[in-house]
mmCIF file of C-alpha atoms in Angstrom:
data_model
loop_
_atom_site.group_PDB
_atom_site.id
_atom_site.type_symbol
_atom_site.label_atom_id
_atom_site.label_comp_id
_atom_site.label_asym_id
_atom_site.label_seq_id
_atom_site.Cartn_x
_atom_site.Cartn_y
_atom_site.Cartn_z
ATOM 1 C CA MET A 274 41.053 -66.009 62.839
ATOM 2 C CA ARG A 275 38.946 -63.836 65.308
ATOM 3 C CA SER A 276 37.157 -62.031 62.571
ATOM 4 C CA GLU A 277 35.783 -65.273 61.431
ATOM 5 C CA ILE A 278 34.457 -66.111 64.690
ATOM 6 C CA ILE A 279 31.949 -63.593 64.178
ATOM 7 C CA TRP A 280 31.625 -62.711 61.336
ATOM 8 C CA GLY A 281 32.597 -65.567 59.130
ATOM 9 C CA LYS A 282 35.342 -66.673 56.222
ATOM 10 C CA TRP A 283 32.864 -63.828 54.494
ATOM 11 C CA TYR A 284 35.776 -61.570 55.860
ATOM 12 C CA THR A 285 38.292 -61.198 53.827
ATOM 13 C CA PRO A 286 41.696 -58.621 54.433
ATOM 14 C CA PHE A 287 40.141 -56.779 51.284
ATOM 15 C CA VAL A 288 36.761 -56.901 52.864
ATOM 16 C CA ARG A 289 38.787 -55.286 55.782
ATOM 17 C CA VAL A 290 39.956 -52.451 54.208
ATOM 18 C CA ILE A 291 37.140 -51.592 52.015
ATOM 19 C CA VAL A 292 35.408 -51.642 55.812
ATOM 20 C CA HIS A 293 37.728 -49.791 57.462
ATOM 21 C CA ILE A 294 37.807 -46.914 54.827
ATOM 22 C CA ILE A 295 34.246 -46.753 55.051
ATOM 23 C CA PHE A 296 34.251 -45.910 58.475
ATOM 24 C CA TRP A 297 37.130 -43.640 58.124
ATOM 25 C CA MET A 298 34.344 -41.993 56.133
ATOM 26 C CA LEU A 299 31.958 -42.066 58.522
ATOM 27 C CA VAL A 300 34.087 -40.741 61.619
ATOM 28 C CA PHE A 301 35.717 -37.960 59.016
ATOM 29 C CA PHE A 302 31.481 -36.748 57.809
ATOM 30 C CA THR A 303 31.427 -36.825 62.190
ATOM 31 C CA TYR A 304 33.827 -34.597 63.096
ATOM 32 C CA TYR A 305 33.800 -32.569 59.829
ATOM 33 C CA PHE A 306 30.089 -31.476 61.536
ATOM 34 C CA THR A 307 30.977 -31.677 64.886
ATOM 35 C CA TYR A 308 33.349 -29.360 64.540
ATOM 36 C CA ARG A 309 31.273 -26.830 61.952
ATOM 37 C CA ARG A 310 29.058 -24.881 64.337
ATOM 38 C CA LEU A 311 32.351 -23.436 65.697
ATOM 39 C CA GLY A 312 32.535 -21.865 61.947
ATOM 40 C CA GLY A 313 35.686 -20.466 60.248
ATOM 41 C CA SER A 314 38.026 -21.410 57.527
ATOM 42 C CA TYR A 315 40.433 -23.398 59.783
ATOM 43 C CA ILE A 316 37.927 -26.118 61.322
ATOM 44 C CA TRP A 317 40.211 -28.811 59.619
ATOM 45 C CA ILE A 318 43.052 -28.696 61.888
ATOM 46 C CA LEU A 319 40.619 -29.715 65.098
ATOM 47 C CA VAL A 320 39.294 -32.194 61.892
ATOM 48 C CA ALA A 321 42.598 -33.493 61.464
ATOM 49 C CA LYS A 322 43.261 -33.122 65.784
ATOM 50 C CA GLU A 323 40.597 -35.713 66.310
ATOM 51 C CA LEU A 324 41.242 -38.271 63.493
ATOM 52 C CA PHE A 325 45.072 -37.836 64.772
ATOM 53 C CA VAL A 326 44.327 -39.462 68.557
ATOM 54 C CA THR A 327 41.587 -41.404 67.646
ATOM 55 C CA THR A 328 43.456 -43.219 64.622
ATOM 56 C CA SER A 329 46.179 -43.406 67.348
ATOM 57 C CA LEU A 330 44.366 -44.789 69.790
ATOM 58 C CA PHE A 331 42.436 -46.947 67.467
ATOM 59 C CA TYR A 332 45.310 -48.949 66.712
ATOM 60 C CA SER A 333 47.805 -49.672 68.849
ATOM 61 C CA GLY A 334 46.254 -48.749 72.478
ATOM 62 C CA ILE A 335 42.467 -51.119 71.443
ATOM 63 C CA TRP A 336 45.406 -54.301 71.013
ATOM 64 C CA LEU A 337 46.056 -53.623 74.348
ATOM 65 C CA ILE A 338 42.471 -53.068 75.650
ATOM 66 C CA SER A 339 42.032 -57.131 73.526
ATOM 67 C CA LYS A 340 44.672 -58.176 75.631
ATOM 68 C CA TRP A 341 43.127 -56.890 79.404
ATOM 69 C CA ILE A 342 39.459 -57.683 78.269
ATOM 70 C CA GLU A 343 40.957 -61.613 77.613
ATOM 71 C CA LYS A 344 42.194 -61.709 81.045
ATOM 72 C CA ARG A 345 39.692 -59.835 82.310
ATOM 73 C CA LYS A 346 41.625 -57.348 83.778
ATOM 74 C CA VAL A 347 39.536 -53.871 85.196
ATOM 75 C CA LEU A 348 42.175 -51.461 86.423
ATOM 76 C CA PRO A 349 45.003 -51.335 83.227
ATOM 77 C CA LEU A 350 41.808 -50.511 81.316
ATOM 78 C CA ILE A 351 40.863 -47.631 83.030
ATOM 79 C CA ILE A 352 44.183 -46.364 83.397
ATOM 80 C CA PHE A 353 44.385 -46.383 79.561
ATOM 81 C CA ILE A 354 40.765 -44.265 79.866
ATOM 82 C CA ILE A 355 42.700 -41.653 81.717
ATOM 83 C CA LEU A 356 46.263 -41.869 79.484
ATOM 84 C CA SER A 357 44.209 -41.718 76.895
ATOM 85 C CA TYR A 358 42.263 -38.558 77.977
ATOM 86 C CA ILE A 359 45.614 -36.867 79.303
ATOM 87 C CA TRP A 360 47.116 -38.007 75.347
ATOM 88 C CA TRP A 361 43.633 -35.886 74.013
ATOM 89 C CA LEU A 362 44.408 -32.788 76.038
ATOM 90 C CA ASN A 363 47.650 -32.704 74.959
ATOM 91 C CA ILE A 364 46.909 -33.044 71.418
ATOM 92 C CA THR A 365 43.964 -30.435 71.603
ATOM 93 C CA TYR A 366 46.054 -27.959 72.958
ATOM 94 C CA PHE A 367 48.819 -28.080 70.317
ATOM 95 C CA ALA A 368 46.751 -27.521 67.756
ATOM 96 C CA CYS A 369 44.453 -24.554 69.417
ATOM 97 C CA ASP A 370 48.164 -23.348 70.770
ATOM 98 C CA PHE A 371 48.886 -23.559 66.879
ATOM 99 C CA LEU A 372 45.586 -21.624 65.726
ATOM 100 C CA THR A 373 46.022 -19.111 67.844
ATOM 101 C CA ASP A 374 48.860 -17.466 64.764
ATOM 102 C CA PHE A 375 46.097 -17.350 62.930
ATOM 103 C CA GLU A 376 43.549 -14.247 62.729
ATOM 104 C CA LEU A 377 40.785 -16.184 64.277
ATOM 105 C CA LYS A 378 37.427 -13.699 64.918
ATOM 106 C CA GLU A 379 36.659 -12.979 67.704
ATOM 107 C CA GLY A 380 33.438 -13.653 69.596
ATOM 108 C CA SER A 381 33.426 -16.847 67.200
ATOM 109 C CA GLY A 382 32.764 -20.666 68.294
ATOM 110 C CA ILE A 383 36.019 -21.601 66.919
ATOM 111 C CA TYR A 384 37.714 -18.348 69.112
ATOM 112 C CA LYS A 385 36.286 -19.134 71.945
ATOM 113 C CA TYR A 386 37.286 -23.168 71.828
ATOM 114 C CA VAL A 387 41.180 -22.537 71.320
ATOM 115 C CA LYS A 388 40.928 -19.634 73.870
ATOM 116 C CA PHE A 389 38.853 -22.403 76.420
ATOM 117 C CA PHE A 390 41.994 -24.487 76.201
ATOM 118 C CA THR A 391 45.522 -22.026 75.682
ATOM 119 C CA SER A 392 43.607 -19.123 78.072
ATOM 120 C CA ASP A 393 45.783 -20.842 80.662
ATOM 121 C CA GLY A 394 48.892 -21.606 79.556
ATOM 122 C CA TYR A 395 49.806 -26.242 78.955
ATOM 123 C CA PHE A 396 49.143 -26.481 82.592
ATOM 124 C CA GLY A 397 45.953 -24.944 82.815
ATOM 125 C CA ILE A 398 44.142 -27.314 80.814
ATOM 126 C CA TYR A 399 44.903 -29.893 84.213
ATOM 127 C CA GLN A 400 42.829 -27.384 86.062
ATOM 128 C CA LEU A 401 39.587 -28.769 87.808
ATOM 129 C CA LYS A 402 37.405 -25.970 86.338
ATOM 130 C CA LYS A 403 38.483 -26.941 83.028
ATOM 131 C CA PHE A 404 37.238 -30.682 82.640
ATOM 132 C CA PRO A 405 33.443 -30.372 83.052
ATOM 133 C CA GLY A 406 33.565 -28.784 79.996
ATOM 134 C CA ALA A 407 36.835 -31.259 78.057
ATOM 135 C CA PHE A 408 35.986 -34.435 79.319
ATOM 136 C CA PRO A 409 32.179 -34.606 77.588
ATOM 137 C CA ASP A 410 33.843 -33.493 74.402
ATOM 138 C CA PHE A 411 36.872 -36.041 74.696
ATOM 139 C CA LEU A 412 34.513 -38.922 75.467
ATOM 140 C CA THR A 413 32.245 -37.895 72.518
ATOM 141 C CA LEU A 414 34.559 -38.032 70.368
ATOM 142 C CA VAL A 415 37.237 -40.003 71.822
ATOM 143 C CA SER A 416 34.690 -42.888 72.142
ATOM 144 C CA LEU A 417 32.516 -42.554 69.343
ATOM 145 C CA PRO A 418 35.494 -44.846 66.625
ATOM 146 C CA LEU A 419 36.661 -46.991 69.297
ATOM 147 C CA THR A 420 32.469 -48.089 70.552
ATOM 148 C CA PRO A 421 32.435 -49.796 67.696
ATOM 149 C CA LYS A 422 36.153 -51.531 68.817
ATOM 150 C CA LEU A 423 36.123 -52.014 71.657
ATOM 151 C CA VAL A 424 32.424 -54.227 71.067
ATOM 152 C CA LYS A 425 33.422 -55.973 68.265
ATOM 153 C CA HIS A 426 36.355 -57.020 71.138
ATOM 154 C CA LEU A 427 34.105 -58.061 73.714
ATOM 155 C CA ILE A 428 31.941 -60.295 71.396
ATOM 156 C CA VAL A 429 34.868 -61.836 70.060
ATOM 157 C CA GLN A 430 35.960 -62.790 73.148
ATOM 158 C CA GLY A 431 32.811 -63.825 73.823
ATOM 159 C CA ASN A 432 32.072 -65.890 71.145
ATOM 160 C CA LYS A 433 35.978 -67.640 72.306
ATOM 161 C CA MET A 434 34.553 -68.017 75.996
ATOM 162 C CA LEU A 435 31.328 -69.709 74.247
ATOM 163 C CA LEU A 436 33.585 -71.903 72.063
ATOM 164 C CA LEU A 437 35.914 -73.084 75.316
ATOM 165 C CA GLU A 438 32.982 -73.997 76.991
ATOM 166 C CA LYS A 439 31.385 -75.732 74.284
ATOM 167 C CA ASN A 440 35.177 -77.249 73.616
ATOM 168 C CA GLN A 441 35.291 -77.928 77.364
ATOM 169 C CA ALA A 442 31.942 -79.841 77.826
ATOM 170 C CA GLU A 443 32.748 -81.905 74.938
ATOM 171 C CA LEU A 444 35.570 -83.261 76.398
ATOM 172 C CA GLU A 445 33.929 -83.465 80.132
ATOM 173 C CA LEU A 446 31.805 -84.984 78.248
ATOM 174 C CA GLU A 447 34.011 -88.137 76.389
ATOM 175 C CA LYS A 448 35.965 -88.203 79.611
ATOM 176 C CA ALA A 449 32.447 -89.360 80.646
ATOM 177 C CA ASN A 450 32.167 -92.054 77.596
ATOM 178 C CA LEU A 451 35.536 -92.703 78.438
ATOM 179 C CA GLU A 452 35.123 -93.525 82.199
ATOM 180 C CA LEU A 453 32.022 -95.323 81.027
ATOM 181 C CA LYS A 454 34.166 -97.609 79.298
ATOM 182 C CA THR A 455 36.228 -97.668 82.071
ATOM 183 C CA THR A 456 33.433 -98.897 84.536
ATOM 184 C CA ASN A 457 32.410 -101.669 81.761
ATOM 185 C CA LEU A 458 35.075 -102.712 81.154
ATOM 186 C CA GLU A 459 36.587 -103.319 85.118
ATOM 187 C CA LEU A 460 32.918 -104.201 85.931
ATOM 188 C CA ASP A 461 33.410 -106.947 82.983
ATOM 189 C CA LYS A 462 36.390 -107.741 85.263
ATOM 190 C CA ALA A 463 34.801 -108.499 88.413
ATOM 191 C CA ASN A 464 32.082 -110.562 87.028
ATOM 192 C CA LEU A 465 34.724 -112.342 85.496
ATOM 193 C CA GLU A 466 36.662 -112.906 88.581
ATOM 194 C CA ARG A 467 33.593 -113.479 90.633
ATOM 195 C CA ASP A 468 33.327 -116.379 87.923
ATOM 196 C CA ASN A 469 36.538 -117.423 89.020
ATOM 197 C CA LEU A 470 36.579 -116.918 91.736
ATOM 198 C CA LYS A 471 33.186 -118.928 92.974
ATOM 199 C CA MET A 472 34.916 -122.133 89.989
ATOM 200 C CA GLU A 473 37.277 -121.508 91.932
ATOM 201 C CA LEU A 474 35.483 -122.437 95.520
ATOM 202 C CA GLU A 475 33.304 -124.819 94.019
ATOM 203 C CA ILE A 476 36.096 -126.973 92.846
ATOM 204 C CA LEU A 477 37.851 -126.215 96.133
ATOM 205 C CA LYS A 478 34.246 -127.604 98.126
ATOM 206 C CA SER A 479 34.112 -130.698 95.594
ATOM 207 C CA GLN A 480 37.722 -131.986 96.743
ATOM 208 C CA ILE A 481 36.504 -132.041 99.983
ATOM 209 C CA SER A 482 34.293 -133.187 100.555
ATOM 210 C CA PRO A 483 35.109 -137.108 98.374
ATOM 211 C CA HIS A 484 38.313 -136.336 100.948
ATOM 212 C CA PHE A 485 35.410 -136.554 104.183
ATOM 213 C CA LEU A 486 33.974 -139.409 102.390
ATOM 214 C CA PHE A 487 36.685 -141.651 101.967
ATOM 215 C CA ASN A 488 37.919 -141.012 105.799
ATOM 216 C CA THR A 489 34.114 -141.250 106.958
ATOM 217 C CA LEU A 490 33.662 -144.873 105.218
ATOM 218 C CA ASN A 491 36.068 -146.415 106.453
ATOM 219 C CA SER A 492 35.761 -145.047 109.762
ATOM 220 C CA ILE A 493 32.319 -146.803 109.222
ATOM 221 C CA TYR A 494 33.779 -150.558 107.682
ATOM 222 C CA ARG A 495 35.816 -150.591 110.704
ATOM 223 C CA LEU A 496 32.583 -150.549 112.255
ATOM 224 C CA ALA A 497 30.840 -153.381 110.789
ATOM 225 C CA GLU A 498 34.524 -155.459 110.094
ATOM 226 C CA LYS A 499 34.343 -155.732 113.939
ATOM 227 C CA GLY A 500 30.341 -155.880 114.430
ATOM 228 C CA GLU A 501 29.551 -152.912 116.031
ATOM 229 C CA SER A 502 25.987 -152.694 117.302
ATOM 230 C CA SER A 503 26.927 -148.627 116.778
ATOM 231 C CA THR A 504 26.753 -149.091 113.244
ATOM 232 C CA PRO A 505 23.307 -148.203 112.439
ATOM 233 C CA ASN A 506 23.464 -145.539 113.864
ATOM 234 C CA THR A 507 26.942 -143.808 112.955
ATOM 235 C CA ILE A 508 25.443 -144.599 109.184
ATOM 236 C CA MET A 509 22.241 -142.348 110.476
ATOM 237 C CA LYS A 510 25.091 -139.787 111.313
ATOM 238 C CA LEU A 511 26.854 -140.216 108.290
ATOM 239 C CA SER A 512 23.450 -139.500 106.242
ATOM 240 C CA ASN A 513 22.649 -136.441 108.145
ATOM 241 C CA MET A 514 26.200 -135.844 106.926
ATOM 242 C CA LEU A 515 25.828 -135.966 103.354
ATOM 243 C CA ARG A 516 22.299 -134.373 103.720
ATOM 244 C CA TYR A 517 24.449 -131.092 104.836
ATOM 245 C CA LEU A 518 27.310 -131.955 102.074
ATOM 246 C CA LEU A 519 24.543 -131.857 99.236
ATOM 247 C CA TYR A 520 22.041 -129.054 100.488
ATOM 248 C CA GLN A 521 23.441 -127.185 102.647
ATOM 249 C CA THR A 522 26.545 -126.080 101.432
ATOM 250 C CA ASN A 523 25.363 -124.354 98.575
ATOM 251 C CA ASP A 524 25.179 -121.513 99.796
ATOM 252 C CA ASP A 525 27.325 -119.054 100.771
ATOM 253 C CA LYS A 526 27.432 -119.101 103.828
ATOM 254 C CA ILE A 527 25.359 -120.423 106.791
ATOM 255 C CA PHE A 528 24.504 -120.697 109.708
ATOM 256 C CA ILE A 529 27.270 -121.452 112.306
ATOM 257 C CA ALA A 530 24.915 -123.426 114.908
ATOM 258 C CA LYS A 531 23.598 -125.957 111.311
ATOM 259 C CA GLU A 532 27.784 -126.066 111.346
ATOM 260 C CA ILE A 533 28.013 -126.704 114.496
ATOM 261 C CA GLN A 534 25.585 -129.731 114.573
ATOM 262 C CA PHE A 535 27.705 -131.081 111.706
ATOM 263 C CA LEU A 536 31.010 -130.586 113.819
ATOM 264 C CA ASN A 537 29.659 -132.530 116.869
ATOM 265 C CA ASP A 538 28.138 -135.099 114.181
ATOM 266 C CA TYR A 539 31.817 -136.593 112.836
ATOM 267 C CA LEU A 540 33.078 -135.759 116.262
ATOM 268 C CA ASP A 541 30.592 -138.521 118.010
ATOM 269 C CA LEU A 542 31.358 -140.976 114.164
ATOM 270 C CA ILE A 543 35.211 -140.490 115.692
ATOM 271 C CA GLN A 544 34.114 -141.341 118.963
ATOM 272 C CA ILE A 545 32.280 -143.849 117.782
ATOM 273 C CA ARG A 546 35.373 -145.251 116.290
ATOM 274 C CA PHE A 547 38.003 -144.808 118.449
ATOM 275 C CA GLY A 548 35.914 -145.194 121.377
ATOM 276 C CA ASN A 549 37.831 -145.175 124.577
ATOM 277 C CA ASN A 550 41.604 -145.996 123.364
ATOM 278 C CA ILE A 551 41.406 -142.065 122.758
ATOM 279 C CA ASN A 552 41.368 -139.239 124.430
ATOM 280 C CA LEU A 553 38.700 -136.528 122.879
ATOM 281 C CA ASN A 554 37.678 -133.465 124.594
ATOM 282 C CA PHE A 555 35.580 -131.222 122.679
ATOM 283 C CA ASN A 556 34.246 -128.237 124.274
ATOM 284 C CA ILE A 557 32.217 -126.162 121.370
ATOM 285 C CA ALA A 558 30.345 -123.818 123.049
ATOM 286 C CA LYS A 559 26.628 -122.537 122.311
ATOM 287 C CA ILE A 560 25.625 -119.272 119.716
ATOM 288 C CA LYS A 561 23.468 -117.382 120.694
ATOM 289 C CA GLU A 562 23.111 -114.539 118.147
ATOM 290 C CA PRO A 563 23.033 -115.233 114.081
ATOM 291 C CA TYR A 564 26.703 -115.479 112.982
ATOM 292 C CA ARG A 565 27.557 -117.087 109.347
ATOM 293 C CA ILE A 566 30.461 -118.731 108.246
ATOM 294 C CA VAL A 567 31.367 -120.484 105.635
ATOM 295 C CA PRO A 568 30.284 -124.427 104.499
ATOM 296 C CA LEU A 569 33.242 -126.800 106.263
ATOM 297 C CA MET A 570 35.334 -124.407 107.106
ATOM 298 C CA LEU A 571 36.748 -125.882 110.205
ATOM 299 C CA LEU A 572 35.975 -129.097 109.559
ATOM 300 C CA PRO A 573 39.843 -129.617 107.376
ATOM 301 C CA PHE A 574 41.237 -129.306 110.941
ATOM 302 C CA ILE A 575 39.767 -131.369 112.777
ATOM 303 C CA GLU A 576 40.100 -133.790 109.838
ATOM 304 C CA ASN A 577 44.398 -133.479 110.062
ATOM 305 C CA ALA A 578 43.971 -133.665 114.008
ATOM 306 C CA ILE A 579 42.450 -137.339 113.364
ATOM 307 C CA LYS A 580 44.879 -137.799 110.738
ATOM 308 C CA HIS A 581 47.955 -137.137 112.285
ATOM 309 C CA GLY A 582 47.337 -138.179 115.443
ATOM 310 C CA PRO A 583 44.703 -141.691 116.300
ATOM 311 C CA GLU A 584 45.263 -142.949 112.630
ATOM 312 C CA ARG A 585 48.868 -142.090 112.620
ATOM 313 C CA SER A 586 49.245 -144.035 117.044
ATOM 314 C CA ARG A 587 46.979 -144.827 119.854
ATOM 315 C CA ALA A 588 50.387 -144.634 122.211
ATOM 316 C CA ASP A 589 49.433 -141.140 124.141
ATOM 317 C CA ALA A 590 46.300 -140.418 121.192
ATOM 318 C CA TRP A 591 44.505 -137.418 121.888
ATOM 319 C CA VAL A 592 42.441 -134.499 120.521
ATOM 320 C CA ASP A 593 41.455 -131.738 122.028
ATOM 321 C CA VAL A 594 39.125 -129.121 120.323
ATOM 322 C CA SER A 595 37.243 -125.882 120.647
ATOM 323 C CA LEU A 596 34.933 -123.627 119.553
ATOM 324 C CA THR A 597 33.677 -119.591 121.326
ATOM 325 C CA ILE A 598 32.456 -116.535 119.438
ATOM 326 C CA ASP A 599 33.364 -113.441 121.519
ATOM 327 C CA ALA A 600 32.704 -110.041 120.178
ATOM 328 C CA GLY A 601 31.819 -111.083 116.267
ATOM 329 C CA VAL A 602 35.396 -113.165 116.574
ATOM 330 C CA LEU A 603 34.662 -117.020 116.066
ATOM 331 C CA LYS A 604 38.498 -118.623 117.395
ATOM 332 C CA PHE A 605 38.424 -122.472 116.935
ATOM 333 C CA VAL A 606 41.495 -123.968 118.504
ATOM 334 C CA VAL A 607 42.658 -127.751 117.566
ATOM 335 C CA ALA A 608 45.198 -129.569 118.887
ATOM 336 C CA ASN A 609 46.582 -133.487 118.877
ATOM 337 C CA GLY A 610 49.502 -135.317 120.459
ATOM 338 C CA VAL A 611 51.915 -136.812 117.749
ATOM 339 C CA ASN A 612 53.681 -139.476 118.025
ATOM 340 C CA LYS A 613 56.819 -138.868 115.592
ATOM 341 C CA SER A 614 58.400 -142.356 115.813
ATOM 342 C CA SER A 615 55.490 -144.222 114.626
ATOM 343 C CA THR A 616 55.213 -144.695 110.990
ATOM 344 C CA GLN A 617 53.858 -140.639 108.775
ATOM 345 C CA PRO A 618 50.682 -141.091 107.840
ATOM 346 C CA PRO A 619 50.425 -140.723 103.515
ATOM 347 C CA LYS A 620 51.063 -137.762 102.075
ATOM 348 C CA GLY A 621 47.965 -135.594 100.625
ATOM 349 C CA GLY A 622 47.306 -132.605 102.670
ATOM 350 C CA ILE A 623 43.937 -132.217 100.391
ATOM 351 C CA GLY A 624 41.806 -130.470 103.178
ATOM 352 C CA LEU A 625 44.703 -127.872 105.240
ATOM 353 C CA LYS A 626 45.806 -126.800 101.503
ATOM 354 C CA ASN A 627 42.263 -126.138 100.217
ATOM 355 C CA VAL A 628 40.848 -124.402 103.235
ATOM 356 C CA ASN A 629 44.503 -121.970 103.613
ATOM 357 C CA ARG A 630 43.152 -120.525 100.389
ATOM 358 C CA ARG A 631 39.837 -120.776 100.928
ATOM 359 C CA LEU A 632 40.625 -118.711 104.424
ATOM 360 C CA GLU A 633 42.879 -115.832 101.694
ATOM 361 C CA LEU A 634 39.544 -116.222 99.130
ATOM 362 C CA ARG A 635 36.910 -115.537 101.376
ATOM 363 C CA TYR A 636 38.406 -114.340 104.340
ATOM 364 C CA LYS A 637 41.103 -111.358 103.268
ATOM 365 C CA ASP A 638 42.485 -109.586 106.697
ATOM 366 C CA ARG A 639 39.813 -111.122 108.389
ATOM 367 C CA TYR A 640 41.528 -114.052 109.514
ATOM 368 C CA LYS A 641 44.498 -114.968 111.729
ATOM 369 C CA LEU A 642 45.966 -118.774 111.451
ATOM 370 C CA ASP A 643 48.826 -120.130 113.862
ATOM 371 C CA ILE A 644 49.799 -123.310 113.580
ATOM 372 C CA SER A 645 52.368 -124.683 116.326
ATOM 373 C CA ASP A 646 54.725 -128.001 115.591
ATOM 374 C CA ASN A 647 56.249 -128.511 118.888
ATOM 375 C CA LEU A 648 57.922 -132.230 120.050
ATOM 376 C CA ASN A 649 54.937 -133.925 120.957
ATOM 377 C CA SER A 650 52.005 -132.339 119.675
ATOM 378 C CA TYR A 651 50.241 -130.290 116.824
ATOM 379 C CA THR A 652 48.062 -127.195 117.507
ATOM 380 C CA VAL A 653 45.741 -125.103 115.270
ATOM 381 C CA VAL A 654 44.441 -121.394 116.228
ATOM 382 C CA LEU A 655 42.564 -120.376 114.150
ATOM 383 C CA GLU A 656 40.172 -116.611 114.784
ATOM 384 C CA ILE A 657 37.842 -115.576 112.125
ATOM 385 C CA GLU A 658 36.187 -112.423 111.407
ATOM 386 C CA LEU A 659 32.294 -112.945 111.379
#
């Protein structure tokens, strides 16, 4: 597999054997011509010695080297070079010691070579004075066949790293494409949820408007029935309010001053309708900052107070409404008296059900709604972070 990475599929086991045979023939002739300079008839022993050392390192130690290269370990490589040098020294000493049994021509190159390694005995080969003469031969003779193998492993490792980086890049690209598809799906889902939410809000808003209109027209009908002079003014206020419902509430949020003006007009209609028969207290502060609010968020609470207070019973009926804003927090309080001995108004509760749903949709985790249903009163306290 590794061979195919470098050479391709043509590098079959048969081709590999042929290449190795040619390679070792070249190494053999290199050693032969190297030791031929020493002269003598016994240089074959030195050639065989070198072949034995290099083949043992080539086919055993090089396997370890490839593992260390893959793991990028430097220290084991240094230790391997030191042990290889010791291995070469030992084999060279025993080969030269074997040659001492033969009659070598004194003064010849091979005689000097043998004398260099054997003159001080076995432990003499480790003397520092012999290192400058022995180590260069080791590097030249042993590294000659090992270097191509080492270069091959380096190339293989380099190619493997390139393949790994390529595969990693392809995986990253696939991951990015998958994340992009996931993001697009989430975006589509978010758009769908937004459209559904918008549709739901429009439905809730459309439910509020007819409810308010029904109550107000009922009030105007009663005024007209009594022949009250305030009827035209009441109709004008209703016209302004309807204009507000038709045009202003289409916005996602509006300036709270417009919503307050709408509530004031509505409360004026309530005051005209009930006159002085009930106690109505309105305390809506003027807001200086340009805060915004979702339209028609507050009206259902006032409608509910009127429905369960004055409309249910005029006896001891009262309604208190207050609105303040402090540090961006709107506080809206609506309280009304309840005569629980009187007949209950028709059930429906469209307004309060819708406003609770709208609060959850538009001000989730940013509002607090407290409702107190006491013996003779009903109080709503709403706080919204604008």
